[in-house]
mmCIF file of C-alpha atoms and ligand atoms in Angstrom:
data_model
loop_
_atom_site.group_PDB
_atom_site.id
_atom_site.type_symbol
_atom_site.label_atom_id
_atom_site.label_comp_id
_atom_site.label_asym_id
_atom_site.label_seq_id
_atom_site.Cartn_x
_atom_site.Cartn_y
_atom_site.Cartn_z
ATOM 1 C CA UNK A 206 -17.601 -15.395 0.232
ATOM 2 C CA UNK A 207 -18.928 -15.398 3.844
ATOM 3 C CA UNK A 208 -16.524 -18.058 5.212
ATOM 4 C CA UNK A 209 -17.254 -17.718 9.268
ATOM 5 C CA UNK A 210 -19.669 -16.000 11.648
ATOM 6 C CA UNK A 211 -17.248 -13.492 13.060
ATOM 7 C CA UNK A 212 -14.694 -10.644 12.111
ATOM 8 C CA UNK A 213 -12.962 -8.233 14.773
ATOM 9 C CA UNK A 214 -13.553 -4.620 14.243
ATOM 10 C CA UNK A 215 -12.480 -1.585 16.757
ATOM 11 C CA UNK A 216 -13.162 -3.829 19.628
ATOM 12 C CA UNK A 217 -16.423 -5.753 18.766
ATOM 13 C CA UNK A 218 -17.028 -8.517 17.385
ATOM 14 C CA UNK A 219 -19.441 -8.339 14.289
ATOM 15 C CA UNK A 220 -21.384 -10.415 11.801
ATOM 16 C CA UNK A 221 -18.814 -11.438 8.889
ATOM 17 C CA UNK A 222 -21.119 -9.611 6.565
ATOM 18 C CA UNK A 223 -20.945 -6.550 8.729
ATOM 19 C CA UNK A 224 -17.617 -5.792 8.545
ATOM 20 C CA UNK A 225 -18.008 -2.680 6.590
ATOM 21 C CA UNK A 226 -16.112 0.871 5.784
ATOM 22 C CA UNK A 227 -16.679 3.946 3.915
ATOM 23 C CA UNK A 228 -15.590 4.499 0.477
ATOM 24 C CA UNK A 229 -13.975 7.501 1.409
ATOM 25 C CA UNK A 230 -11.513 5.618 4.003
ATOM 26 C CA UNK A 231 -8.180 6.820 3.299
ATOM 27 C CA UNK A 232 -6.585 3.589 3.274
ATOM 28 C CA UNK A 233 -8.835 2.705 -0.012
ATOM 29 C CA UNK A 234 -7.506 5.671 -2.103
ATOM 30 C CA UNK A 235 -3.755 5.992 -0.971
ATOM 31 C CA UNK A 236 -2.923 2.233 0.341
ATOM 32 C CA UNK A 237 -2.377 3.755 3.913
ATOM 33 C CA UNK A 238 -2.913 0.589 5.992
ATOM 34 C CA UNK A 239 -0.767 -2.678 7.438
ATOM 35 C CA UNK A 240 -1.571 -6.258 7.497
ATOM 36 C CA UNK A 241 -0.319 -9.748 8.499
ATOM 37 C CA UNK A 242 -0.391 -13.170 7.493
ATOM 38 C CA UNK A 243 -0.736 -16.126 9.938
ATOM 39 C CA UNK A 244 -1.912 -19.507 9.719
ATOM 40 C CA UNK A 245 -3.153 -21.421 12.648
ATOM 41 C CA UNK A 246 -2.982 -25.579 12.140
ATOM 42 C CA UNK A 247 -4.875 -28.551 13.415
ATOM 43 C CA UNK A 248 -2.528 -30.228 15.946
ATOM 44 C CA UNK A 249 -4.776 -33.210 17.415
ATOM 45 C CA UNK A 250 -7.827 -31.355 17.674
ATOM 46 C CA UNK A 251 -6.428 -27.951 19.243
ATOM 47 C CA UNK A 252 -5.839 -24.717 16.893
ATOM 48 C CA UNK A 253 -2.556 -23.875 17.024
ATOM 49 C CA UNK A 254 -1.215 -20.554 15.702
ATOM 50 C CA UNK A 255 2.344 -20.578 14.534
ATOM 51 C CA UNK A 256 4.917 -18.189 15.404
ATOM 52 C CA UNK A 257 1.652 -15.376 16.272
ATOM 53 C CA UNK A 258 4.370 -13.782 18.469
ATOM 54 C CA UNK A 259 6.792 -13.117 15.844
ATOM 55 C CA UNK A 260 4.138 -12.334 13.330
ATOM 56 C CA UNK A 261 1.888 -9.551 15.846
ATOM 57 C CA UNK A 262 5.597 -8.050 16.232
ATOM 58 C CA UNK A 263 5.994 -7.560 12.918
ATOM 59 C CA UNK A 264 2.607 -6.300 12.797
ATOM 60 C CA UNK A 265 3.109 -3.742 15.361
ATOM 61 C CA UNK A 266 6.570 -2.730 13.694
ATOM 62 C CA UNK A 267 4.684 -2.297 10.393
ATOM 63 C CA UNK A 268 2.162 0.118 11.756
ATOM 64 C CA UNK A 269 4.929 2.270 13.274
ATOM 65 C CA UNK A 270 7.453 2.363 10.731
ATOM 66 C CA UNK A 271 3.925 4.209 8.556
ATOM 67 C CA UNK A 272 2.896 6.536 11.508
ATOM 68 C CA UNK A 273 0.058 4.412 12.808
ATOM 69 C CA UNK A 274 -0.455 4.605 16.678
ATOM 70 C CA UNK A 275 -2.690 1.457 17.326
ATOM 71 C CA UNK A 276 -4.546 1.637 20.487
ATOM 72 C CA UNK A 277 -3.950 -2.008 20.974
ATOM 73 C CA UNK A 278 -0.510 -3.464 22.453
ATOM 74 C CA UNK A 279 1.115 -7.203 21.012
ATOM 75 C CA UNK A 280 -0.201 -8.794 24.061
ATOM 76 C CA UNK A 281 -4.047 -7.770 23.056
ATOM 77 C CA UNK A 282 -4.031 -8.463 20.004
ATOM 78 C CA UNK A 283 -3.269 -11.833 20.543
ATOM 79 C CA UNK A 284 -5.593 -12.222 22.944
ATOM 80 C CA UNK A 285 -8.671 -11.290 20.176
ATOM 81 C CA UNK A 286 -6.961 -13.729 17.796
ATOM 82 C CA UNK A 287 -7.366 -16.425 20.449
ATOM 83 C CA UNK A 288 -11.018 -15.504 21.481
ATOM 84 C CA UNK A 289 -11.731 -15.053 17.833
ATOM 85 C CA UNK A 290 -10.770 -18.690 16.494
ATOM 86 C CA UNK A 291 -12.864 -19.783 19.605
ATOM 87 C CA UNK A 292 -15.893 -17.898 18.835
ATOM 88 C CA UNK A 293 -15.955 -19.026 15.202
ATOM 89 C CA UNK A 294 -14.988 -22.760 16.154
ATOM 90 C CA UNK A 295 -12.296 -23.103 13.640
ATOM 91 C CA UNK A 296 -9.318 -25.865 14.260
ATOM 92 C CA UNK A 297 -7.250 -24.810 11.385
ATOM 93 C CA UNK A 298 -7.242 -21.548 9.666
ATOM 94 C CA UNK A 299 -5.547 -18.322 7.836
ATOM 95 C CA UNK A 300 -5.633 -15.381 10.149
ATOM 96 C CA UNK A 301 -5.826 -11.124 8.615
ATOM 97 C CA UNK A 302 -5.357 -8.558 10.819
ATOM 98 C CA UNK A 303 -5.314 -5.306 9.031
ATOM 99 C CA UNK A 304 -4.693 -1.693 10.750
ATOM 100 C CA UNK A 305 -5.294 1.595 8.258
ATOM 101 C CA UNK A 306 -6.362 4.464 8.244
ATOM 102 C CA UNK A 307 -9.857 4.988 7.742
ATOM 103 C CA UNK A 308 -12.792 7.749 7.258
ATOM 104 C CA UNK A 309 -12.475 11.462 8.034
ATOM 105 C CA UNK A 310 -10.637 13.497 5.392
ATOM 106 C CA UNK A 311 -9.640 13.366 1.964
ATOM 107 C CA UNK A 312 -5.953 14.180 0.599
ATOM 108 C CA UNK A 313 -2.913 12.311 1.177
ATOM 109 C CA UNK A 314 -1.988 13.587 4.423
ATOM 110 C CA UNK A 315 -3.201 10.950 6.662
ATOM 111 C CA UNK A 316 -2.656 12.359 9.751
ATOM 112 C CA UNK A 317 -6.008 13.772 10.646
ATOM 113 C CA UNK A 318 -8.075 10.437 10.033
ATOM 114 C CA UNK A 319 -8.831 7.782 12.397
ATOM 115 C CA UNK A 320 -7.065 4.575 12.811
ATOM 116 C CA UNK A 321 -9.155 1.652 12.728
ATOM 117 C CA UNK A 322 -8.208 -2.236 12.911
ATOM 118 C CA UNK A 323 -9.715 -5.000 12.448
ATOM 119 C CA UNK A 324 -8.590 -9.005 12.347
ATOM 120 C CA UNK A 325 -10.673 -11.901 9.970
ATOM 121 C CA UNK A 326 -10.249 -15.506 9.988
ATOM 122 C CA UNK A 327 -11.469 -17.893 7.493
ATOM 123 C CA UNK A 328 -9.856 -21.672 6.122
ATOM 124 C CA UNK A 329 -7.657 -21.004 3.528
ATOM 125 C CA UNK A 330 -5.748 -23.656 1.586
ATOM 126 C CA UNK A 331 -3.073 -24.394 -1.324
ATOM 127 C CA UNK A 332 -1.748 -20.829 -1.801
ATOM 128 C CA UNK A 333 -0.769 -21.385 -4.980
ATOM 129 C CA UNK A 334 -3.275 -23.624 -6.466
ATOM 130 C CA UNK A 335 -4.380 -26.821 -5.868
ATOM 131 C CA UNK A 336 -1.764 -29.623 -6.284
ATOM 132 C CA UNK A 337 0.697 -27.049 -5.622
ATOM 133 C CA UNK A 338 2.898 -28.112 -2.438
ATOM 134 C CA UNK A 339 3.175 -31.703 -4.367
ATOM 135 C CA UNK A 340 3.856 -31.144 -8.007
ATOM 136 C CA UNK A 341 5.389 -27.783 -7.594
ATOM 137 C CA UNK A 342 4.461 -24.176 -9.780
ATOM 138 C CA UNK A 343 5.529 -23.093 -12.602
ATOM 139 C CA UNK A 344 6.743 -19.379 -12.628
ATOM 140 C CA UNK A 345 8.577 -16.210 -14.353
ATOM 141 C CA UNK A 346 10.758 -13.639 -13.813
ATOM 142 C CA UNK A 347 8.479 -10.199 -14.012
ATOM 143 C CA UNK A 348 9.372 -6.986 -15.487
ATOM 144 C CA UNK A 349 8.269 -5.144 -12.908
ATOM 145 C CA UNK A 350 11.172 -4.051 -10.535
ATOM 146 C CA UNK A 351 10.974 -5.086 -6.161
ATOM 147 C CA UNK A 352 10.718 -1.991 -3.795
ATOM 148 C CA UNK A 353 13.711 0.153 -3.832
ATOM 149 C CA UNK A 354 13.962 0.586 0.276
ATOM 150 C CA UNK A 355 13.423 4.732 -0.188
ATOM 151 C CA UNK A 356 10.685 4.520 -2.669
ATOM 152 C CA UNK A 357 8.738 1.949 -0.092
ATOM 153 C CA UNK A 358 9.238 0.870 3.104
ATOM 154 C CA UNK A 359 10.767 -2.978 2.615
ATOM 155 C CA UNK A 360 10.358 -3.738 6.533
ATOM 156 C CA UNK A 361 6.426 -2.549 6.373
ATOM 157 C CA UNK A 362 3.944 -5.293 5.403
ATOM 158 C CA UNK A 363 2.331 -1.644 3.902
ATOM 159 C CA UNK A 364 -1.062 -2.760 1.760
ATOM 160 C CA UNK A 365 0.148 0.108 -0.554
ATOM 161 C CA UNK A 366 3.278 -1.769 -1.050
ATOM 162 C CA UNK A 367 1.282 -4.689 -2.597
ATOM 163 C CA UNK A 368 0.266 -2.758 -5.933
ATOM 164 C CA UNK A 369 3.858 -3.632 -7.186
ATOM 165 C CA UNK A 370 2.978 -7.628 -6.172
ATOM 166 C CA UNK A 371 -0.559 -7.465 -7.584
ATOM 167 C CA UNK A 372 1.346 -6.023 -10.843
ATOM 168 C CA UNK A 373 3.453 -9.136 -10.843
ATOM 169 C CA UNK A 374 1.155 -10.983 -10.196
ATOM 170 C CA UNK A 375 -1.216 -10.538 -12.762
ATOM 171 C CA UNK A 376 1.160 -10.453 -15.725
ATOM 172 C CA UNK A 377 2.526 -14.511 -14.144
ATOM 173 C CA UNK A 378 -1.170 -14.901 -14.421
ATOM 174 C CA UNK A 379 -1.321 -13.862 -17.825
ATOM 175 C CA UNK A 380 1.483 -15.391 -19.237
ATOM 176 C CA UNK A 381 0.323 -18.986 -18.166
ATOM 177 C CA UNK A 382 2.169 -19.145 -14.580
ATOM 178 C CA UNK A 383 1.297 -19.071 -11.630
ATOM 179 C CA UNK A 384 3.496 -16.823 -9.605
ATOM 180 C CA UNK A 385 6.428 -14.317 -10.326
ATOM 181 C CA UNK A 386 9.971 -13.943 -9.387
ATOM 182 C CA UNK A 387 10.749 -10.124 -9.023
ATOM 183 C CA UNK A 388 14.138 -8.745 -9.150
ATOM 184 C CA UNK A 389 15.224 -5.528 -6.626
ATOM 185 C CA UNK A 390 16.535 -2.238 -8.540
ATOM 186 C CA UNK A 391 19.815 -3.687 -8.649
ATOM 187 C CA UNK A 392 18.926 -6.369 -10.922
ATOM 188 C CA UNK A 393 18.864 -8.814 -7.715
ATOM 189 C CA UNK A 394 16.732 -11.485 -7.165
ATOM 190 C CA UNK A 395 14.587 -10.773 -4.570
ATOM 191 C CA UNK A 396 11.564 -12.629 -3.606
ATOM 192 C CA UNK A 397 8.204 -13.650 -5.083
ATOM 193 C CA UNK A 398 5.238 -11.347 -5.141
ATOM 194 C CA UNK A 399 4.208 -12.883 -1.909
ATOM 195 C CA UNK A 400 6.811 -15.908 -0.974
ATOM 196 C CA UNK A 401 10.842 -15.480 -0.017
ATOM 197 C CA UNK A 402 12.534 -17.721 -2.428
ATOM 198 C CA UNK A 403 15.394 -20.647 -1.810
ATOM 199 C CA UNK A 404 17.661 -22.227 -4.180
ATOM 200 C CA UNK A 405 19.013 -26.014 -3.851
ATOM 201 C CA UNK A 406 22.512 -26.313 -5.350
ATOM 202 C CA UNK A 407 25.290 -28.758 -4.622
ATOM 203 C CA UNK A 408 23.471 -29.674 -1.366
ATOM 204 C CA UNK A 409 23.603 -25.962 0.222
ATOM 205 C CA UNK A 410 21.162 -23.546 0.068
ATOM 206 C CA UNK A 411 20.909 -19.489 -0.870
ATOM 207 C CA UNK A 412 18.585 -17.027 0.163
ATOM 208 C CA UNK A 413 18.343 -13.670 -0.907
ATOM 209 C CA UNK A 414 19.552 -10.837 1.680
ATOM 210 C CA UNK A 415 16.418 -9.159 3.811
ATOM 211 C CA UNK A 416 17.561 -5.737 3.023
ATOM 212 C CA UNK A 417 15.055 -5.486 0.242
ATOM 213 C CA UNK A 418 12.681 -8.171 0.700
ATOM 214 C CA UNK A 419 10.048 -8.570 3.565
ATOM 215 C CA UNK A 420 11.757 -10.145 6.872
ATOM 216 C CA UNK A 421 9.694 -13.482 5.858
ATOM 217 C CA UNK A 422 8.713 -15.789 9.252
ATOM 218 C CA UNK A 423 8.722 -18.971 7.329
ATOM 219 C CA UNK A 424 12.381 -18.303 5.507
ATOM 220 C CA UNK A 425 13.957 -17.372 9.198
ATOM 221 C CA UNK A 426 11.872 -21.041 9.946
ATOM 222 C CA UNK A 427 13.192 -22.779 6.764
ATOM 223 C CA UNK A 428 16.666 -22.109 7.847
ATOM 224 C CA UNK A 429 16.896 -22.926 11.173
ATOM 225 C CA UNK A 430 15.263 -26.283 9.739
ATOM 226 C CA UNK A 431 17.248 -26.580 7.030
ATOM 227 C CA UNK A 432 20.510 -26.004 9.545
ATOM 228 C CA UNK A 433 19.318 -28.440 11.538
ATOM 229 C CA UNK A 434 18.918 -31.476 8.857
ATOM 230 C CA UNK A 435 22.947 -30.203 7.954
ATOM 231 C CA UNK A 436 22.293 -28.463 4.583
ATOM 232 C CA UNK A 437 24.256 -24.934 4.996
ATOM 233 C CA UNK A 438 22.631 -21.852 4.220
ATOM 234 C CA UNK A 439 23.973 -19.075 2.215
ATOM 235 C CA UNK A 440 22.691 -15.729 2.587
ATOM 236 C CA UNK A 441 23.438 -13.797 -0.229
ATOM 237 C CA UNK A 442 22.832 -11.477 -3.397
ATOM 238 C CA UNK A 443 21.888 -13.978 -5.860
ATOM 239 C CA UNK A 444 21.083 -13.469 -9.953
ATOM 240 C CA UNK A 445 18.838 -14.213 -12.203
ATOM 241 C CA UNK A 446 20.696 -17.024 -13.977
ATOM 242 C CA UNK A 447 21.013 -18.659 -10.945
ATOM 243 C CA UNK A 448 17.969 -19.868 -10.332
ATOM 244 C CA UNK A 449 18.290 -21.688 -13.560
ATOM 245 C CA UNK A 450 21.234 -23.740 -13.058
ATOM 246 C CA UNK A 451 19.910 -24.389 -9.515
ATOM 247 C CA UNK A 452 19.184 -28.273 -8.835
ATOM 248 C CA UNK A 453 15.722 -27.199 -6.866
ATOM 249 C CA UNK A 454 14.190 -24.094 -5.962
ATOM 250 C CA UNK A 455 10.887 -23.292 -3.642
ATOM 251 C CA UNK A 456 8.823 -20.003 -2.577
ATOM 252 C CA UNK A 457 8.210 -20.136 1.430
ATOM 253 C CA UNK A 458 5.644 -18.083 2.951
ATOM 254 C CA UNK A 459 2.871 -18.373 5.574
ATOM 255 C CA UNK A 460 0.311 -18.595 2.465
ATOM 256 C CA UNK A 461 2.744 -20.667 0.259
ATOM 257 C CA UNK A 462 3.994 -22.630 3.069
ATOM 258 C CA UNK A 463 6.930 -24.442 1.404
ATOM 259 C CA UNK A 464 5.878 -24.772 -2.176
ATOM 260 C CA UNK A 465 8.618 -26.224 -4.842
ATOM 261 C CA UNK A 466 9.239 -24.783 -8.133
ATOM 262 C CA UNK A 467 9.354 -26.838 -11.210
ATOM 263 C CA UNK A 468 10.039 -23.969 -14.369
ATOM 264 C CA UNK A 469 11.309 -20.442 -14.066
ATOM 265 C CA UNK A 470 11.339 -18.478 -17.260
ATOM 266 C CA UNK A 471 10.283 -21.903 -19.601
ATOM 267 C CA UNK A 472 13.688 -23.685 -17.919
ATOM 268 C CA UNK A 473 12.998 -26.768 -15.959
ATOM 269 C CA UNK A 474 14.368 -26.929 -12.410
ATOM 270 C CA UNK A 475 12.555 -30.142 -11.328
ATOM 271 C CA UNK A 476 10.358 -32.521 -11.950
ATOM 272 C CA UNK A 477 8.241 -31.106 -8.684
ATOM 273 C CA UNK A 478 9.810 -31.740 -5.702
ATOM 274 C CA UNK A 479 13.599 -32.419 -5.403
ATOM 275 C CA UNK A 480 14.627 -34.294 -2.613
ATOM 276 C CA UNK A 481 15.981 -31.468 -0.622
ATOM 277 C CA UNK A 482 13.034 -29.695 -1.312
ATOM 278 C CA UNK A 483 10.972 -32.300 -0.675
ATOM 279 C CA UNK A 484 13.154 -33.019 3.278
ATOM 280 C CA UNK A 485 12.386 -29.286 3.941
ATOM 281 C CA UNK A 486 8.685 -29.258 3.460
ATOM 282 C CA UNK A 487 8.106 -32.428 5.114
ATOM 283 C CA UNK A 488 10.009 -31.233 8.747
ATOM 284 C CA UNK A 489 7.962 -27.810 7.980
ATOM 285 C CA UNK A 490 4.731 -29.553 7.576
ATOM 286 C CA UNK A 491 5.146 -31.463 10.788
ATOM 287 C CA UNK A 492 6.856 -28.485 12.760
ATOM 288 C CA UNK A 493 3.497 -26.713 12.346
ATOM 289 C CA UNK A 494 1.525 -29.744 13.435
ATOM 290 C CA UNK A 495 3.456 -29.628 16.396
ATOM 291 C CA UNK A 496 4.978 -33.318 15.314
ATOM 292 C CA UNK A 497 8.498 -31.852 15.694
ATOM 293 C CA UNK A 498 9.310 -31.799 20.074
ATOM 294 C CA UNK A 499 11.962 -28.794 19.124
ATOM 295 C CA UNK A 500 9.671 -26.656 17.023
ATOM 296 C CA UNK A 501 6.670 -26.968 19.941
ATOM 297 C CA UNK A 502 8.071 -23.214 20.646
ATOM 298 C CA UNK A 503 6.956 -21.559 17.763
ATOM 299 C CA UNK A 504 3.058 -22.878 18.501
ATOM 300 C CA UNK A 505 0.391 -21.067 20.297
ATOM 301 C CA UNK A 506 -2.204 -23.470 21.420
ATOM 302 C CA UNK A 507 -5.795 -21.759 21.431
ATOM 303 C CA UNK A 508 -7.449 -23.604 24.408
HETATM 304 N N1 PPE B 251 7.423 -11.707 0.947
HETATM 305 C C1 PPE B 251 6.242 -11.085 0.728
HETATM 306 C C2 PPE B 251 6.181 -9.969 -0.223
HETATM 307 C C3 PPE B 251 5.098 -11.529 1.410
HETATM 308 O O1 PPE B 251 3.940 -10.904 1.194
HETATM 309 C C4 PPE B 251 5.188 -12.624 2.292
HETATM 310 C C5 PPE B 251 3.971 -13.126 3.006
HETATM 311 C C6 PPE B 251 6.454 -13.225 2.486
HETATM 312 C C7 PPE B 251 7.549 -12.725 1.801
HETATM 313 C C8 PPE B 251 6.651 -14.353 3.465
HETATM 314 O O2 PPE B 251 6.530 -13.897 4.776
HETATM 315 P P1 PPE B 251 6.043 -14.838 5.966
HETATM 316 O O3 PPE B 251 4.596 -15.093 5.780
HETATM 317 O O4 PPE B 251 6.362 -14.064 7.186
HETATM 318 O O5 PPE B 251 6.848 -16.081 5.859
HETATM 319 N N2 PPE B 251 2.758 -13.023 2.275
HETATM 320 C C9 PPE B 251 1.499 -13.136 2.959
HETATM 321 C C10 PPE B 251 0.356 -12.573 2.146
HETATM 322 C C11 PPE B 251 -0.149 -13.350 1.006
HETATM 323 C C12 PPE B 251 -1.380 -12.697 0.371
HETATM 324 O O6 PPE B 251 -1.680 -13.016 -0.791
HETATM 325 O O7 PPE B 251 -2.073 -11.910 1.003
HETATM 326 C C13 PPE B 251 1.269 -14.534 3.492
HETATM 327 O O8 PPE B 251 1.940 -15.482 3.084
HETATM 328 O O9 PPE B 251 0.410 -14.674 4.359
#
């Protein structure tokens, strides 16, 4: 899948199709690494990389709250990102830095193997599926249960974490949709396998509590923009049912951007995009474009 020329490993910069590790690397066998997700967007011919602050914090936050001391501070990290987009000449793109813990010993302790990190770039488009951000997804409610917050860490973008997503994943896949809504041990919705999740009812909207959900960039985004066009925002516990009597309902993610939802559970919502809906992910579209004067803040201009 070689997409670019470059990928940033342990302080070099290498061929993309040299970007290797051992089988034996911890993080392959027990999960034991971090990631983030970032996109960078074409705004008049300069890369721009939105929120990369907020994201490289949570990145940093991640790797602590699993033990991993990264020999690299916020600040340097985001100065690789910038030279890397550069050195691969890219205007718009998805961004993957990963820190784990890599090859030295077997067993689960981690604590005697070496920490290595490493940060990719490539173009990356509809998250979920072509046509997706304008006719909306169809989607389920899994049977596999969200992270209870002392089984994994909720706060951690933890690549072990993600088995329970892929799990949800696949059986959506299976059962002819394209994503899946997952419920916390409570029976609460929580948020999509890799998306936070609004609902669109009576002209207000409701988002799930972060207690058990990942501290999602784009939601905290969606609702300052959504405050701002005057629709309130609830932040709440919020069932099942819910979602099905909603009058819209969307995922929101760095990936899945703001991406409407037209079924849940063989129910229509929408026809695609409701009007709210459709308000939100315009002023998101254009906030990342740097369009929007008041959202210029959350851009970081590679030039
Ligand atoms: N919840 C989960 C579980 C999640 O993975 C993401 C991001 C979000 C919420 C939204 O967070 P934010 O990107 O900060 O708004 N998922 C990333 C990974 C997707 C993947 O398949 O890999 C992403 O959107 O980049």
């Amino acid at each position: 899948m070689k997409e670019v020329d470059y990928i940033w490993m342990d302080g070099e910069f290498v061929e993309w199709d040299d970007a290797k590790i051992h089988v034996l690397s911890h993080v392959i066998h027990y999960g034991t690494g971090v990631f983030e997700g970032i996109r960078a967007y074409d705004n008049d011919g300069v890369p721009a990389v939105f929120r990369l602050d907020d994201h490289m914090e949570r990145f940093v936050n991640s790797a602590k709250i699993i033990n991993l001391e990264l020999d690299y501070d916020k600040e340097k990290l985001i100065s690789i990102i910038d030279e890397l987009i550069s050195k691969n000449g890219l205007k718009s793109c998805y961004i993957r830095p990963v820190a784990f813990r890599g090859y030295g010993s077997m067993g689960v302790n981690p604590l005697d193997n070496p920490i290595n990190i490493s940060i990719a770039v490539w173009p990356w488009g509809e998250y979920l599926g072509e046509g997706a951000l304008e006719n909306g997804v169809k989607v389920q409610t899994t049977s596999w249960t969200r992270h209870h917050p002392n089984i994994f860490p909720t706060k951690a973008k933890a690549s072990g974490n993600y088995l329970n997503s892929v799990m949800a994943k696949m059986e959506a896949v299976e059962n002819d949709c394209v994503e899946s809504i997952m419920l916390n041990p409570t029976g609460y919705v929580a948020e999509g396998t890799g998306e936070n999740l609004f609902l669109v009812r009576d002209g207000e909207l409701y988002t799930p509590q972060t207690a058990d959900v990942l501290e999602g960039i784009t939601r905290d985004s969606v609702i300052q923009i959504s405050e701002d066009l005057g629709y309130p925002v609830n932040v709440e516990k919020i069932t099942r049912d819910q979602i099905y009597i909603s009058d819209e309902a969307f995922f929101v993610g760095t990936a899945a951007e703001v991406t409407p939802i037209k079924k849940v559970d063989r129910r229509k919502i929408s026809d695609g995009k409701g009007p709210v809906t459709d308000e939100i992910q315009e002023r998101y579209m254009k906030a990342v474009k740097g369009e929007i004067e008041k959202y210029q803040k959350w851009l970081y201009k590679v030039e």
